[in-house]
Short mmCIF file of C-alpha atoms in Angstrom, two decimals:
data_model
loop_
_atom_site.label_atom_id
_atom_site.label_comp_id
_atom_site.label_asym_id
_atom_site.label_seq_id
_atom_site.Cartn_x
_atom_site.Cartn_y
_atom_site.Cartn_z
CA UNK A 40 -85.93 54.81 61.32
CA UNK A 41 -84.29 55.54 64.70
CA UNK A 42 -81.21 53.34 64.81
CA UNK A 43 -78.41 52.94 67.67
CA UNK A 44 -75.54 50.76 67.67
CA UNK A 45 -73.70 50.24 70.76
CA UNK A 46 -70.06 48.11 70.66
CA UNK A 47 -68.88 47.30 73.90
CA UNK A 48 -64.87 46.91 73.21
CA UNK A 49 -64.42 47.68 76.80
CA UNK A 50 -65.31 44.39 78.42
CA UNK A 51 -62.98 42.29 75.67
CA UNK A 52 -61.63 39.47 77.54
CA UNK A 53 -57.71 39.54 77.45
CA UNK A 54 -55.79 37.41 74.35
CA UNK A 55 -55.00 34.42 75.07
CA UNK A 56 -51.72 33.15 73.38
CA UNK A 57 -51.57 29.26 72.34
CA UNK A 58 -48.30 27.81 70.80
CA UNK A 59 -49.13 24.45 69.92
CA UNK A 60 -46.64 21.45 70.11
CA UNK A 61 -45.24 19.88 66.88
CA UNK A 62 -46.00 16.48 66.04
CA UNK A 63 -42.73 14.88 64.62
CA UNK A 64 -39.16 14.74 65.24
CA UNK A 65 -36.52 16.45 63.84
CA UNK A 66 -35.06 13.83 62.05
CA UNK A 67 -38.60 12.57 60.51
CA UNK A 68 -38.34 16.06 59.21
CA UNK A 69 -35.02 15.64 57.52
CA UNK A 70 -36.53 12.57 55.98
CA UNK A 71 -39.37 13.97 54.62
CA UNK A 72 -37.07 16.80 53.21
CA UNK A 73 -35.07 14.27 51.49
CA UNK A 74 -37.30 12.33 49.44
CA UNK A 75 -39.65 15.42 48.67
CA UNK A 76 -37.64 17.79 47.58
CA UNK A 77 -37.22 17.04 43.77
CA UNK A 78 -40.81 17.18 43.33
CA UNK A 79 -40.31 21.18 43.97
CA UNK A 80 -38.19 21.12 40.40
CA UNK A 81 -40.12 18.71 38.34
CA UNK A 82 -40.23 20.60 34.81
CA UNK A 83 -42.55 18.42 31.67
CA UNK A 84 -42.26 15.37 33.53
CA UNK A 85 -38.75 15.43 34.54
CA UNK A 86 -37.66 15.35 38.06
CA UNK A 87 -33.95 16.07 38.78
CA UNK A 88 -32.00 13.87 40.60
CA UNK A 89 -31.99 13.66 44.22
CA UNK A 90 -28.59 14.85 44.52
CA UNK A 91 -29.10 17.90 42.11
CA UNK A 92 -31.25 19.91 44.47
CA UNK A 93 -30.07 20.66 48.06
CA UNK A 94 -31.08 22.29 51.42
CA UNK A 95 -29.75 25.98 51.85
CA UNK A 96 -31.05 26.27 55.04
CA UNK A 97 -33.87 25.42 57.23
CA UNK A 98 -35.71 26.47 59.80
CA UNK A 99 -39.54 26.31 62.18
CA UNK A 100 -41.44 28.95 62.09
CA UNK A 101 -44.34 29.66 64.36
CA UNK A 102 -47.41 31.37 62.49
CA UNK A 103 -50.18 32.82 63.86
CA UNK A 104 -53.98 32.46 63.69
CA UNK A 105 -56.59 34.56 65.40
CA UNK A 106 -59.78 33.42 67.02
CA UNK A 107 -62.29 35.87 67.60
CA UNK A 108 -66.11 35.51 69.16
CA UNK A 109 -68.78 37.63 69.83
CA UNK A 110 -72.15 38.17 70.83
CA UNK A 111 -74.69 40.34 69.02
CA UNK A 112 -78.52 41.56 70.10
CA UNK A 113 -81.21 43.79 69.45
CA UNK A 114 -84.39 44.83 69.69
CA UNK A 115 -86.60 46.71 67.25
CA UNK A 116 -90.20 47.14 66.60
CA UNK A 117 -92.21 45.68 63.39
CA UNK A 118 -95.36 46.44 61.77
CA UNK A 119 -97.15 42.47 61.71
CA UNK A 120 -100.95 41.61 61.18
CA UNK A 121 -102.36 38.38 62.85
CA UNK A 122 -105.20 36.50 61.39
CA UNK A 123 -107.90 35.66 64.19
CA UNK A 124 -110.82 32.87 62.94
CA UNK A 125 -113.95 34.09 64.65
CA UNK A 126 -117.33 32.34 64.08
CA UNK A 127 -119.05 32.85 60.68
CA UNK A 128 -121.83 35.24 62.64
CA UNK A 129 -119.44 37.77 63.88
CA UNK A 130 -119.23 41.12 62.51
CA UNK A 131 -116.89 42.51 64.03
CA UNK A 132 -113.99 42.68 67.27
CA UNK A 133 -114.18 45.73 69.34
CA UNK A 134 -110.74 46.29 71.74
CA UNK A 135 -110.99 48.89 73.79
CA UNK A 136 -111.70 52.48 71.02
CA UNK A 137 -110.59 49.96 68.30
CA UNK A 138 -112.81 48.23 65.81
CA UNK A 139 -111.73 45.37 63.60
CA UNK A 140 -114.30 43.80 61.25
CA UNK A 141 -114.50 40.31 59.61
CA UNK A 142 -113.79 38.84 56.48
CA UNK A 143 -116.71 37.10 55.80
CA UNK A 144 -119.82 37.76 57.97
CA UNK A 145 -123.45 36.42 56.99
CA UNK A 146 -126.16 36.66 59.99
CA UNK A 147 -127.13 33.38 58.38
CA UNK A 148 -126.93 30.44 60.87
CA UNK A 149 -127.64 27.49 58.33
CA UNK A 150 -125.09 24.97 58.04
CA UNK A 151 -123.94 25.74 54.93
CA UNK A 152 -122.75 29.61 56.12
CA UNK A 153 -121.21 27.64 59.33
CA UNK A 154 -118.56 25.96 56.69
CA UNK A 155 -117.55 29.16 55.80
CA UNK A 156 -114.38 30.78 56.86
CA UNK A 157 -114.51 33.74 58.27
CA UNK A 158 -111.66 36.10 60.32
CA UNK A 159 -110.77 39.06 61.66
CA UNK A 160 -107.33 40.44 60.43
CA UNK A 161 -105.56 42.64 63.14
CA UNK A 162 -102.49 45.34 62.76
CA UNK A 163 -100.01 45.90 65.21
CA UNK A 164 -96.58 46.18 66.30
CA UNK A 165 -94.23 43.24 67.42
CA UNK A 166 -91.62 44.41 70.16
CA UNK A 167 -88.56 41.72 68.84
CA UNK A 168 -85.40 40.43 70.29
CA UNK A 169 -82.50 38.94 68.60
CA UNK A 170 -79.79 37.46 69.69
CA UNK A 171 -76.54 34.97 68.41
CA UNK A 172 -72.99 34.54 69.09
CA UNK A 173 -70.18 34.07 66.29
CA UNK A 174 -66.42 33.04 65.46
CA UNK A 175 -64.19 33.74 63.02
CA UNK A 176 -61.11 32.06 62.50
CA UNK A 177 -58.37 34.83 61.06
CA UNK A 178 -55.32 33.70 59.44
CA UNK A 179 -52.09 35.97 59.54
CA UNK A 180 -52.66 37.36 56.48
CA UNK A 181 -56.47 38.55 57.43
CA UNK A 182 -58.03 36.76 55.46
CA UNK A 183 -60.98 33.87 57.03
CA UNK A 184 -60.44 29.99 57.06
CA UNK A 185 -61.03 27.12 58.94
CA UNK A 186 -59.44 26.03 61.62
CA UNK A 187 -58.64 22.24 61.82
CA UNK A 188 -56.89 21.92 64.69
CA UNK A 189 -57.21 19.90 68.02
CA UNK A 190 -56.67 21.69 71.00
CA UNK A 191 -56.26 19.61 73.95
CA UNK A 192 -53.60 20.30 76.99
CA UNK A 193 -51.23 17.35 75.85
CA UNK A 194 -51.42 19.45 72.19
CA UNK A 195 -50.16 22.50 73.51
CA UNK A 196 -46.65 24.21 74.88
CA UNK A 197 -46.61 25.21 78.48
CA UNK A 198 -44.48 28.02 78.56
CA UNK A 199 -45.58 29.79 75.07
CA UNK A 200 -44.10 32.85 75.68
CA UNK A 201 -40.76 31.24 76.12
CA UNK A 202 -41.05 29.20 72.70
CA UNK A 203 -42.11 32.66 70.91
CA UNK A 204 -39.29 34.34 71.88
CA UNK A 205 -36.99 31.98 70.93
CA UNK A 206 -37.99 31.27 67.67
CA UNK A 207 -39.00 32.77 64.42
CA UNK A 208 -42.55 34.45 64.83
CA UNK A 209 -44.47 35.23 61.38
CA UNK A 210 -46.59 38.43 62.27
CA UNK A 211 -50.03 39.09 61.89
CA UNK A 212 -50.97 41.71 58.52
CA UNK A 213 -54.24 42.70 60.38
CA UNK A 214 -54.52 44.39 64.05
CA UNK A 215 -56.90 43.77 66.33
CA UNK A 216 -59.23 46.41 65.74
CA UNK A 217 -59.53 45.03 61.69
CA UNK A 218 -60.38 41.53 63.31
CA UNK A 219 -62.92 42.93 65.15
CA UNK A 220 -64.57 45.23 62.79
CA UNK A 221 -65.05 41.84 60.74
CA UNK A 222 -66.44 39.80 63.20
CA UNK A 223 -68.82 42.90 64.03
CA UNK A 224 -69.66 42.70 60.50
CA UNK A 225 -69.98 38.64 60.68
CA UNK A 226 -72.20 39.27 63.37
CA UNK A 227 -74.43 42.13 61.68
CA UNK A 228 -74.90 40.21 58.23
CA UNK A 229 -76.96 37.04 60.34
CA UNK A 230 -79.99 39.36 60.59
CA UNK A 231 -81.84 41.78 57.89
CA UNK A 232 -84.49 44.42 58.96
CA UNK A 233 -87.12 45.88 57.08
CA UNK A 234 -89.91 48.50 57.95
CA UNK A 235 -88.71 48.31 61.60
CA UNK A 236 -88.07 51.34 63.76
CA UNK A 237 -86.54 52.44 67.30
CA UNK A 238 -83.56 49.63 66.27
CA UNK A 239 -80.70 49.22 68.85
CA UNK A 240 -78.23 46.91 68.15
CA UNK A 241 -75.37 45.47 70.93
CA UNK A 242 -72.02 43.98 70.10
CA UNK A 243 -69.70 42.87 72.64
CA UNK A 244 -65.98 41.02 71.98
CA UNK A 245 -65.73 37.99 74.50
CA UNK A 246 -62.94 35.59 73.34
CA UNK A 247 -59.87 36.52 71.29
CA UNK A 248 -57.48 33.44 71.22
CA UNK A 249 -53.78 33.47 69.33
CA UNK A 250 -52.84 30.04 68.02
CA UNK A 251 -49.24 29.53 66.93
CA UNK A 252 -48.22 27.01 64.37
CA UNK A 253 -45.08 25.25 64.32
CA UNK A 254 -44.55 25.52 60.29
CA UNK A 255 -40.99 23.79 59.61
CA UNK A 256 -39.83 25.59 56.05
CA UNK A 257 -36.64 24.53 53.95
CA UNK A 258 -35.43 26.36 51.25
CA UNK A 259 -34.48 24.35 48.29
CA UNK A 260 -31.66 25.07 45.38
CA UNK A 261 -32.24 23.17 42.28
CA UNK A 262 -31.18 23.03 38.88
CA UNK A 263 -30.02 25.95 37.33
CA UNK A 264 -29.89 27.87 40.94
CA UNK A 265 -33.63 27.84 41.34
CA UNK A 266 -35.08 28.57 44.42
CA UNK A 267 -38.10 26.96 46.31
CA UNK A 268 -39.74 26.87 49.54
CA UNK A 269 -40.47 23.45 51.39
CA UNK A 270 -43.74 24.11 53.88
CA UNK A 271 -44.46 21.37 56.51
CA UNK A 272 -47.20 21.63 59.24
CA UNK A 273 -45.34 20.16 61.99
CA UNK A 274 -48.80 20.00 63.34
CA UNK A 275 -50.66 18.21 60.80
CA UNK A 276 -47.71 16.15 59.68
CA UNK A 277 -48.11 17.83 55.84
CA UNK A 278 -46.79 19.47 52.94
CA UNK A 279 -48.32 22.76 52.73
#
């Protein structure tokens, strides 16, 4: 099987970077804090008192998650065989130096041979084209989820760059090139070919989006000096 695969990384449009805008104030924050915080230490059904655990320190952190698209095509050809129903008196179809006979000739023209079925079956080639986008959603950590957020203009920072630099950025654990070699894959695993030759396959990057979460985290002291973390989507208004 002659096969060619042709990923066009050149025409990638440029990121775009999204900070989105959190959802609650400050002080909500240092509410929810409050009254959640003992549930981090609850040992056998005991939950300390709220003045036994206490904030260390605090702080919103912006996390990022990547959104990748593509589009994917090819074209291939396929062995097929079409089934043509040709009266029940027909021997055979001649196309051009090609002879196909029938199924189920009789010369017979009573009415009872007339009910029979007959059909001429034909092999060829199909020329066939594919094609279908795709999206993945990549979280920091590489690894694919959902994403579950809205993305209007009223839900999103106007300066971004501005708000990245002056706050804590998580980085991503996968580059670029990893993302895309995933969505490639994504896009690959939507079609399977068998007995097909002369296959070419295209791949092209469009869209790659960042999306930065405002992720407010508190770390806790307890009983006994134990540490936890405190996650809140400052988005979603939620304990993570």
């Amino acid at each position: 099987m002659v096969y060619t695969l042709i990923i066009d990384f050149d025409n990638k449009a440029k990121t775009k970077v999204i900070v989105l805008k959190p959802q609650i104030t400050e002080s909500e924050l240092k509410e929810i804090v409050d009254k959640k915080k003992t549930k981090y230490f609850r040992r056998m059904l005991k939950t300390p008192k709220s003045h036994e655990v206490h904030v260390h320190s605090s702080m919103l952190v912006y996390e990022p998650i990547m959104l990748i698209s593509g589009k994917y095509s090819a074209n291939f050809y396929r062995k097929a065989s079409y089934e043509i129903n040709v009266d029940s008196n027909v021997k055979e179809l001649v196309f051009e130096d090609g002879v196909f006979p029938a199924t189920n000739f009789t010369p017979s023209s009573s009415f009872a041979t007339k009910l029979k079925n007959n059909s001429v079956s034909i092999k060829l080639e199909e020329h066939v084209f594919v094609s279908h986008e795709d999206e993945l959603v990549i979280d920091h950590h590489g690894k694919i989820r959902d994403f579950k957020y809205k993305v209007h203009n009223n839900d999103i920072e106007n300066y971004p760059k501005r708000i990245l630099k002056k706050n804590t950025v998580k980085d991503f654990e996968i580059t670029e090139e990893a993302a895309a070699k995933k969505l490639i894959l994504s896009l690959q695993s939507h079609e399977k070919f068998d007995d097909v030759r002369d296959l070419q396959e295209n791949m092209s990057i469009d869209r790659m989006t960042k999306v930065y979460i405002p992720i407010f985290e508190a770390r806790l002291i307890g009983p006994k000096r134990k540490v936890e973390i405190l996650r809140y989507d400052a988005v979603k208004r939620k304990l993570l």
